[in-house]
């Protein structure tokens, strides 16, 4: 090691161009030594041939001869270093998979501590020592050990990539600035790196904002799941209460039905028991009289027979049973009356459920503003209509129409694209509507239309739409009853609330002014 250190203490063994130990060293007429390739490349890119050290100018490129003395000394240096590395390799830990090995070690490759961007090699602790002690090697740029150091060298000039061309957005070497990138905007890598670091800070800030937004969204989703679970639990409790009440009502109706049947049967049994008792008493009395008559007929006492004849010859007083009978009670209608009573109870319960459902749905009420639109062709009639300015492509929304004192109307939702032509109202054409016709009653749009049976004409109709689930519900707001539902719809276009009074009498301004109720704004 001492011998190697002595050899390396002299700067004469380092090329002043590449700052590495000489490779094929040559001597110029001025006496300065360089690597053959280094001085040749240097002269190739310069017009004048001069010594890089003393600046001596040569009119013609001098012939280069290898300096055998320096070449031998360099070879001895490399050999001594390799021997020292071989001796000490067993004393240090070998490089593990994934770690950068030393490029100088022979045999077992030790773990590299640093990589040199000038030498393009990685060194273990032993082989790194010259870069820490020699004046020339101290100027080399050391970094944490990395692989693929060849990727840090210009493939064209075999020089370190230490500059950045902003024009072509690529790393270049010093020689590139004299050729392909001569007129380009070139800056040191350190300067460009500072700019990139500033951009990375902005990127990091943006990423942190994105992370924060997603954390908030994560909390929002978790909260939504919690609220959904609370809603589901509440719905289960309310639903169980409803079904429990219905079950109790059915059981009461069943018990009352059975009680009614049994009471009728018991009344029949009581009546029959009375008749049976009377008949048994009369039979007993008649049998007694029959015995007395038989005994009297056999009597040999003529006086006794004559005296008793008048009393025994007359039949005892009995009831006329000719028209008396026991009829089975008439049970027909008992089940029907029980079911009618149960239906009334069920209707009341359904009404309560619909009222609660409508109340929940009304939280999605939106504020809509209507404006006149085109004419439509519905059942061959020209119908004026209005369309809301607001359209919906997601979520849930609810709105109401005041339809009292109107003998004809059509309302619901539609897609604006289908409002551009005369068309028949149907879901296949983008219309989900409810209609009251002057002749024929209520209809839901369909292929064909669905005739509805309503007990009374609604004065106010509520419409609820769940865009994602493909649901449209129509309600009688005043009675809280459900009118009709469109389910399993697949919405892709924007939906607009739609209304038409189905008149063609020129009263457009009248019905536009008073027939549309504009609800409060609560968007979800």
XYZ file of C-alpha atoms in Angstrom:
524
model
C 0.000 0.000 0.000
C 2.872 2.299 0.834
C 4.425 1.694 -2.574
C 1.164 2.474 -4.306
C 0.754 5.639 -2.279
C 4.279 6.712 -3.209
C 3.592 6.179 -6.861
C 0.305 8.016 -6.733
C 1.726 11.013 -4.885
C 3.084 12.415 -8.145
C 0.692 14.276 -10.468
C 2.862 13.316 -13.436
C 1.028 9.979 -13.629
C -2.345 11.678 -14.150
C -3.604 12.929 -17.503
C -4.424 16.635 -17.161
C -7.346 16.268 -19.576
C -9.264 13.289 -18.133
C -7.596 13.484 -14.667
C -7.216 9.719 -14.659
C -4.199 7.436 -14.613
C -2.581 7.486 -18.046
C -3.845 5.123 -20.692
C -1.395 4.807 -23.624
C 0.466 7.973 -22.514
C 2.150 10.072 -25.206
C 4.680 12.923 -24.837
C 4.477 16.186 -26.818
C 7.626 18.000 -28.011
C 7.073 20.445 -25.142
C 7.473 17.543 -22.672
C 3.920 17.318 -21.352
C 2.213 13.934 -21.246
C -1.410 13.033 -22.071
C -3.481 9.984 -22.865
C -3.254 9.269 -26.579
C -7.065 9.384 -26.995
C -7.469 12.521 -24.848
C -5.017 14.687 -26.794
C -6.243 13.329 -30.143
C -9.885 14.177 -29.307
C -8.794 17.578 -28.026
C -7.051 18.448 -31.285
C -9.954 17.052 -33.343
C -12.330 19.693 -31.999
C -9.911 22.614 -32.084
C -8.652 24.375 -35.195
C -5.202 25.003 -33.753
C -2.891 22.331 -32.375
C -1.488 23.487 -29.052
C -0.500 21.960 -25.741
C -3.371 22.139 -23.198
C -0.812 22.754 -20.440
C 1.730 25.314 -21.738
C -0.338 26.513 -24.726
C 2.625 25.953 -27.123
C 1.319 26.222 -30.685
C 2.298 23.673 -33.337
C 1.962 24.627 -36.979
C 1.516 20.978 -37.888
C 0.128 18.221 -35.703
C 3.210 16.525 -34.154
C 3.638 12.781 -34.412
C 2.652 11.084 -31.190
C 4.804 8.363 -29.614
C 3.898 6.282 -26.592
C 5.932 7.152 -23.471
C 6.993 3.651 -22.450
C 8.348 4.747 -19.055
C 5.126 6.356 -17.918
C 3.130 3.506 -19.443
C 5.102 0.957 -17.409
C 4.734 2.999 -14.216
C 0.981 3.248 -14.752
C 0.787 -0.503 -15.311
C 2.750 -1.125 -12.097
C 0.365 1.166 -10.244
C -2.686 -0.699 -11.473
C -1.095 -4.024 -10.582
C -0.257 -2.905 -7.045
C -3.753 -1.587 -6.519
C -5.264 -4.867 -7.745
C -2.973 -6.861 -5.445
C -3.942 -4.751 -2.441
C -7.617 -5.106 -3.349
C -7.200 -8.870 -3.671
C -5.489 -9.078 -0.246
C -8.103 -6.987 1.539
C -11.202 -8.371 -0.222
C -11.510 -11.178 2.332
C -11.550 -8.609 5.153
C -14.594 -6.710 3.808
C -18.144 -7.710 3.145
C -19.012 -8.804 -0.395
C -21.699 -6.898 -2.303
C -25.168 -8.383 -1.784
C -27.815 -8.680 -4.486
C -29.212 -5.223 -5.195
C -26.033 -3.475 -3.976
C -23.540 -1.789 -6.325
C -20.253 -3.785 -6.495
C -16.777 -2.302 -6.756
C -15.523 -2.178 -10.345
C -11.842 -2.603 -9.371
C -12.108 -5.640 -7.090
C -10.986 -8.936 -8.617
C -12.491 -12.157 -7.393
C -15.049 -11.308 -4.737
C -16.674 -7.968 -5.532
C -16.987 -5.749 -2.439
C -19.774 -3.278 -1.821
C -19.068 0.110 -3.417
C -19.114 3.207 -1.209
C -18.987 5.817 -3.985
C -19.225 6.155 -7.732
C -17.007 8.570 -9.693
C -18.666 10.503 -12.494
C -15.259 11.209 -14.064
C -13.796 7.718 -13.911
C -17.243 6.188 -14.538
C -16.486 3.529 -11.964
C -17.668 2.536 -8.505
C -15.175 1.968 -5.670
C -15.161 0.084 -2.381
C -13.505 1.544 0.707
C -10.003 0.398 -0.290
C -10.133 1.464 -3.919
C -11.771 4.778 -3.059
C -8.698 5.935 -1.105
C -6.834 7.479 -4.122
C -9.865 9.731 -4.775
C -9.629 10.926 -1.176
C -5.867 11.507 -1.034
C -4.543 12.415 -4.482
C -4.782 16.071 -5.472
C -5.831 15.302 -9.051
C -8.436 12.685 -8.121
C -9.882 14.859 -5.363
C -11.309 17.073 -8.076
C -13.426 14.190 -9.390
C -17.152 14.273 -8.626
C -18.171 11.457 -6.266
C -21.775 10.386 -5.700
C -23.526 7.601 -3.835
C -22.951 4.321 -5.637
C -25.085 3.856 -8.730
C -25.209 1.349 -11.551
C -25.172 2.054 -15.286
C -22.519 4.735 -15.164
C -22.157 4.297 -18.904
C -25.507 6.039 -19.249
C -23.887 9.177 -17.854
C -21.400 9.350 -20.748
C -22.042 10.830 -24.167
C -22.260 7.952 -26.615
C -20.846 10.096 -29.413
C -17.856 11.715 -27.694
C -17.341 9.337 -24.765
C -17.345 12.304 -22.384
C -19.296 12.966 -19.173
C -22.783 14.362 -19.612
C -22.390 17.506 -17.555
C -24.447 20.020 -19.558
C -28.125 20.350 -20.462
C -29.399 21.583 -23.830
C -32.643 23.515 -23.267
C -33.282 23.698 -26.993
C -33.415 19.907 -27.405
C -34.234 19.105 -23.754
C -31.407 16.598 -23.394
C -28.147 16.094 -21.514
C -24.958 16.690 -23.504
C -21.203 16.688 -22.966
C -18.785 19.563 -23.417
C -17.800 18.430 -26.897
C -21.440 18.435 -28.010
C -21.488 22.219 -27.581
C -18.931 22.473 -30.416
C -20.901 20.287 -32.807
C -24.598 19.375 -32.855
C -25.565 21.836 -30.094
C -23.215 24.671 -31.027
C -25.908 27.373 -31.311
C -28.273 25.952 -28.695
C -29.085 27.254 -25.236
C -26.855 25.080 -23.039
C -26.513 25.372 -19.261
C -24.682 23.320 -16.610
C -26.568 20.360 -15.192
C -26.449 21.944 -11.740
C -28.275 25.040 -12.995
C -30.918 22.988 -14.819
C -31.224 20.728 -11.785
C -32.088 23.714 -9.591
C -34.870 24.646 -12.006
C -36.124 21.082 -12.079
C -36.065 20.992 -8.279
C -38.230 24.108 -8.209
C -40.655 22.412 -10.596
C -40.574 19.292 -8.443
C -41.492 21.395 -5.427
C -44.496 22.727 -7.321
C -45.353 19.187 -8.403
C -44.993 17.997 -4.835
C -47.288 20.796 -3.668
C -49.843 19.804 -6.313
C -49.531 16.147 -5.286
C -50.047 17.082 -1.661
C -53.157 19.025 -2.643
C -54.390 16.003 -4.583
C -53.649 13.789 -1.584
C -55.527 16.174 0.693
C -58.505 16.287 -1.676
C -58.567 12.516 -1.834
C -58.306 12.228 1.922
C -61.280 14.551 2.209
C -63.092 12.507 -0.424
C -62.161 9.358 1.497
C -63.626 10.838 4.666
C -66.685 11.918 2.696
C -67.181 8.404 1.305
C -66.692 6.816 4.718
C -69.155 9.290 6.184
C -71.588 8.526 3.363
C -71.270 4.820 4.140
C -71.935 5.522 7.814
C -74.966 7.652 6.967
C -76.138 4.999 4.523
C -75.867 2.368 7.255
C -77.774 4.585 9.682
C -80.448 5.158 7.042
C -80.569 1.440 6.273
C -80.910 0.568 9.966
C -83.630 3.191 10.381
C -85.469 1.902 7.307
C -85.230 -1.660 8.637
C -86.638 -0.590 11.994
C -89.462 1.349 10.354
C -90.136 -1.451 7.883
C -90.186 -4.078 10.627
C -92.636 -1.906 12.566
C -94.887 -1.669 9.504
C -94.797 -5.390 8.797
C -95.211 -6.204 12.479
C -98.305 -4.008 12.570
C -99.596 -5.636 9.370
C -98.883 -9.075 10.779
C -100.713 -8.185 13.985
C -103.608 -6.813 11.904
C -103.767 -10.029 9.861
C -103.667 -12.117 13.032
C -106.451 -10.004 14.552
C -108.533 -10.350 11.384
C -107.925 -14.084 11.412
C -108.844 -14.331 15.087
C -112.011 -12.287 14.524
C -112.880 -14.429 11.497
C -112.466 -17.640 13.483
C -114.401 -16.140 16.395
C -117.298 -15.166 14.121
C -117.475 -18.659 12.628
C -117.306 -20.299 16.047
C -119.946 -17.963 17.487
C -122.330 -18.850 14.666
C -121.603 -22.524 15.188
C -122.107 -22.199 18.946
C -125.440 -20.432 18.431
C -126.506 -23.280 16.165
C -125.421 -25.819 18.764
C -127.306 -24.018 21.553
C -130.470 -23.904 19.452
C -130.101 -27.589 18.622
C -129.520 -28.437 22.284
C -132.827 -26.721 23.170
C -134.709 -28.615 20.511
C -133.089 -31.895 21.560
C -134.060 -31.363 25.178
C -137.693 -30.621 24.258
C -137.854 -33.615 21.947
C -136.376 -35.920 24.572
C -138.899 -34.692 27.155
C -141.802 -35.236 24.728
C -140.493 -38.674 23.785
C -140.235 -39.589 27.451
C -143.777 -38.401 28.063
C -145.113 -40.256 25.054
C -143.343 -43.451 26.022
C -144.897 -43.210 29.496
C -148.349 -42.715 27.967
C -147.758 -45.655 25.614
C -146.954 -47.916 28.560
C -150.088 -46.815 30.420
C -152.262 -47.377 27.320
C -150.764 -50.814 26.804
C -151.380 -51.816 30.422
C -154.918 -50.498 30.332
C -155.678 -52.435 27.167
C -154.674 -55.625 28.930
C -156.676 -54.910 32.081
C -159.539 -57.342 32.996
C -161.135 -54.806 35.333
C -163.894 -53.541 33.107
C -164.873 -50.710 35.455
C -161.291 -49.416 35.744
C -160.844 -49.561 31.967
C -164.037 -47.558 31.341
C -163.153 -44.976 33.990
C -159.539 -44.497 32.721
C -160.270 -44.635 29.026
C -161.169 -40.978 28.561
C -157.934 -39.681 30.148
C -155.610 -42.118 28.414
C -157.295 -42.106 25.017
C -156.406 -38.396 24.492
C -152.790 -37.755 23.134
C -150.564 -35.602 25.384
C -149.940 -31.972 24.442
C -146.796 -31.735 22.188
C -145.122 -29.242 19.822
C -145.615 -29.407 16.083
C -142.138 -30.198 14.834
C -143.049 -30.270 11.153
C -141.562 -26.861 10.290
C -138.771 -26.932 12.830
C -135.224 -27.777 11.627
C -131.566 -26.874 12.251
C -129.880 -25.113 9.343
C -126.125 -24.751 8.974
C -125.086 -21.071 9.369
C -124.333 -19.172 6.167
C -120.570 -18.491 6.226
C -120.348 -17.026 2.712
C -119.133 -13.429 2.897
C -117.415 -13.850 6.249
C -113.967 -14.169 4.672
C -114.757 -11.400 2.210
C -115.819 -9.013 4.981
C -112.677 -9.892 6.942
C -110.542 -9.224 3.882
C -112.308 -5.929 3.166
C -111.648 -4.838 6.714
C -108.038 -5.985 6.375
C -107.783 -4.131 3.049
C -108.965 -0.921 4.705
C -106.333 -1.343 7.410
C -103.690 -2.128 4.799
C -104.710 0.902 2.716
C -104.353 3.158 5.743
C -100.912 1.687 6.439
C -99.856 2.035 2.788
C -101.010 5.640 2.820
C -98.856 6.301 5.897
C -95.887 4.654 4.169
C -96.412 6.699 0.992
C -96.730 9.898 3.005
C -93.469 9.118 4.818
C -91.832 8.184 1.506
C -93.015 11.389 -0.158
C -91.762 13.434 2.784
C -88.303 11.899 2.431
C -88.294 12.362 -1.344
C -89.259 16.036 -1.017
C -85.849 16.777 0.484
C -84.536 16.549 -3.099
C -86.826 19.356 -4.317
C -85.198 21.666 -6.883
C -85.995 25.132 -8.128
C -86.929 24.994 -11.811
C -87.619 27.832 -14.201
C -89.758 27.065 -17.247
C -89.721 28.681 -20.651
C -91.809 28.087 -23.809
C -90.578 25.415 -26.172
C -91.582 23.785 -29.465
C -94.788 22.008 -30.443
C -95.074 18.271 -29.999
C -97.186 15.680 -31.745
C -99.163 13.756 -29.140
C -102.088 11.673 -30.423
C -102.114 13.814 -33.557
C -102.765 16.986 -31.514
C -100.574 20.051 -31.552
C -99.590 20.624 -27.918
C -97.839 23.647 -26.532
C -95.303 22.913 -23.839
C -92.720 24.412 -21.519
C -89.297 23.013 -20.676
C -87.173 23.858 -17.649
C -83.985 25.815 -18.200
C -82.215 23.493 -15.759
C -81.162 20.026 -16.889
C -79.883 17.151 -14.773
C -77.292 14.487 -15.593
C -76.821 12.936 -12.155
C -78.173 12.657 -8.631
C -81.775 12.853 -7.471
C -84.272 15.659 -7.913
C -87.937 16.322 -7.143
C -90.392 18.933 -8.430
C -94.170 19.516 -8.383
C -96.854 20.675 -10.831
C -100.151 22.367 -9.950
C -102.714 20.757 -12.276
C -106.042 21.612 -10.581
C -108.883 23.020 -12.744
C -107.364 21.478 -15.881
C -109.167 18.880 -17.933
C -106.084 17.900 -19.959
C -102.384 17.935 -19.234
C -99.124 16.023 -19.732
C -96.150 16.275 -17.374
C -92.902 14.501 -16.534
C -89.320 14.606 -17.829
C -87.726 14.447 -21.270
C -84.421 14.811 -23.083
C -83.886 18.037 -24.985
C -82.685 16.190 -28.074
C -86.149 14.683 -28.461
C -87.776 18.101 -28.170
C -86.332 19.104 -31.513
C -88.858 17.133 -33.569
C -92.501 16.176 -33.635
C -92.668 12.872 -31.836
C -94.958 10.464 -29.987
C -94.537 10.500 -26.220
C -92.937 7.258 -25.024
C -89.851 6.181 -23.025
C -88.272 4.817 -26.204
C -88.455 8.367 -27.590
C -87.101 9.942 -24.417
C -90.396 10.894 -22.687
C -91.400 9.638 -19.246
C -94.751 11.318 -18.669
C -98.143 11.121 -16.982
C -101.216 12.421 -18.875
C -104.846 13.310 -18.198
C -106.899 13.138 -21.385
C -110.323 14.652 -21.810
C -111.628 11.276 -22.971
C -110.114 8.126 -21.541
C -108.754 9.231 -18.165
C -105.176 8.907 -16.956
C -102.317 7.363 -18.933
C -98.599 6.765 -18.445
C -96.455 7.062 -21.575
C -95.384 3.705 -22.918
C -95.348 1.370 -25.900
C -98.333 1.156 -25.734
C -99.592 3.670 -23.146
C -100.615 2.341 -19.727
C -104.162 3.153 -18.588
C -104.308 4.130 -14.896
C -107.250 3.832 -12.516
C -107.236 6.692 -10.004
C -109.918 7.252 -7.358
C -109.747 11.008 -7.811
C -108.051 13.579 -10.004
C -104.897 14.934 -8.341
C -104.586 18.669 -7.870
C -100.838 18.636 -7.411
C -98.465 16.047 -8.930
C -94.962 15.450 -7.586
C -92.228 13.917 -9.747
C -89.098 12.273 -8.300
C -86.136 11.189 -10.454
C -83.139 9.089 -9.445
C -80.818 9.458 -12.454
C -78.288 6.785 -11.465
C -80.849 4.141 -10.456
C -83.089 4.860 -13.469
C -86.236 5.585 -11.427
C -89.104 8.033 -11.977
C -91.986 8.203 -9.457
C -95.233 10.174 -9.753
C -97.194 11.134 -6.598
C -100.493 12.746 -5.675
C -98.999 15.332 -3.318
C -102.215 16.197 -1.443
C -103.221 12.599 -0.682
C -99.639 11.354 -0.420
C -100.408 8.405 -2.693
C -98.244 6.851 -5.357
C -99.581 7.143 -8.921
C -97.082 5.411 -11.209
C -93.407 4.422 -11.512
C -90.936 4.027 -14.356
C -88.185 1.607 -13.264
C -85.138 0.089 -14.902
C -84.556 3.172 -17.069
C -81.123 3.872 -18.540
C -80.462 7.614 -18.723
C -77.566 8.927 -20.791
C -78.737 12.403 -21.856
C -79.593 15.434 -19.763
C -83.138 15.281 -18.335
C -85.463 18.303 -18.238
C -88.757 18.779 -16.343
C -91.519 19.058 -18.936
C -95.143 20.241 -18.911
C -97.875 20.680 -21.526
C -101.511 21.775 -20.974
C -102.454 20.055 -24.270
C -104.507 22.975 -25.583
C -104.431 24.818 -28.878
C -106.608 27.814 -28.128
C -103.998 30.580 -28.093
C -104.006 30.850 -24.278
C -100.281 30.228 -24.003
C -99.560 33.198 -21.788
C -102.386 32.319 -19.381
C -101.336 28.809 -18.519
C -97.626 29.670 -18.530
C -98.242 32.357 -15.970
C -100.231 30.492 -13.324
C -100.038 26.745 -13.729
C -96.417 26.050 -12.818
C -95.326 25.851 -9.200
C -91.670 26.708 -8.670
C -90.374 24.839 -5.569
C -87.457 25.656 -3.298
C -83.870 24.980 -4.327
C -82.211 22.007 -2.631
C -79.771 20.327 -5.011
C -78.160 16.972 -4.210
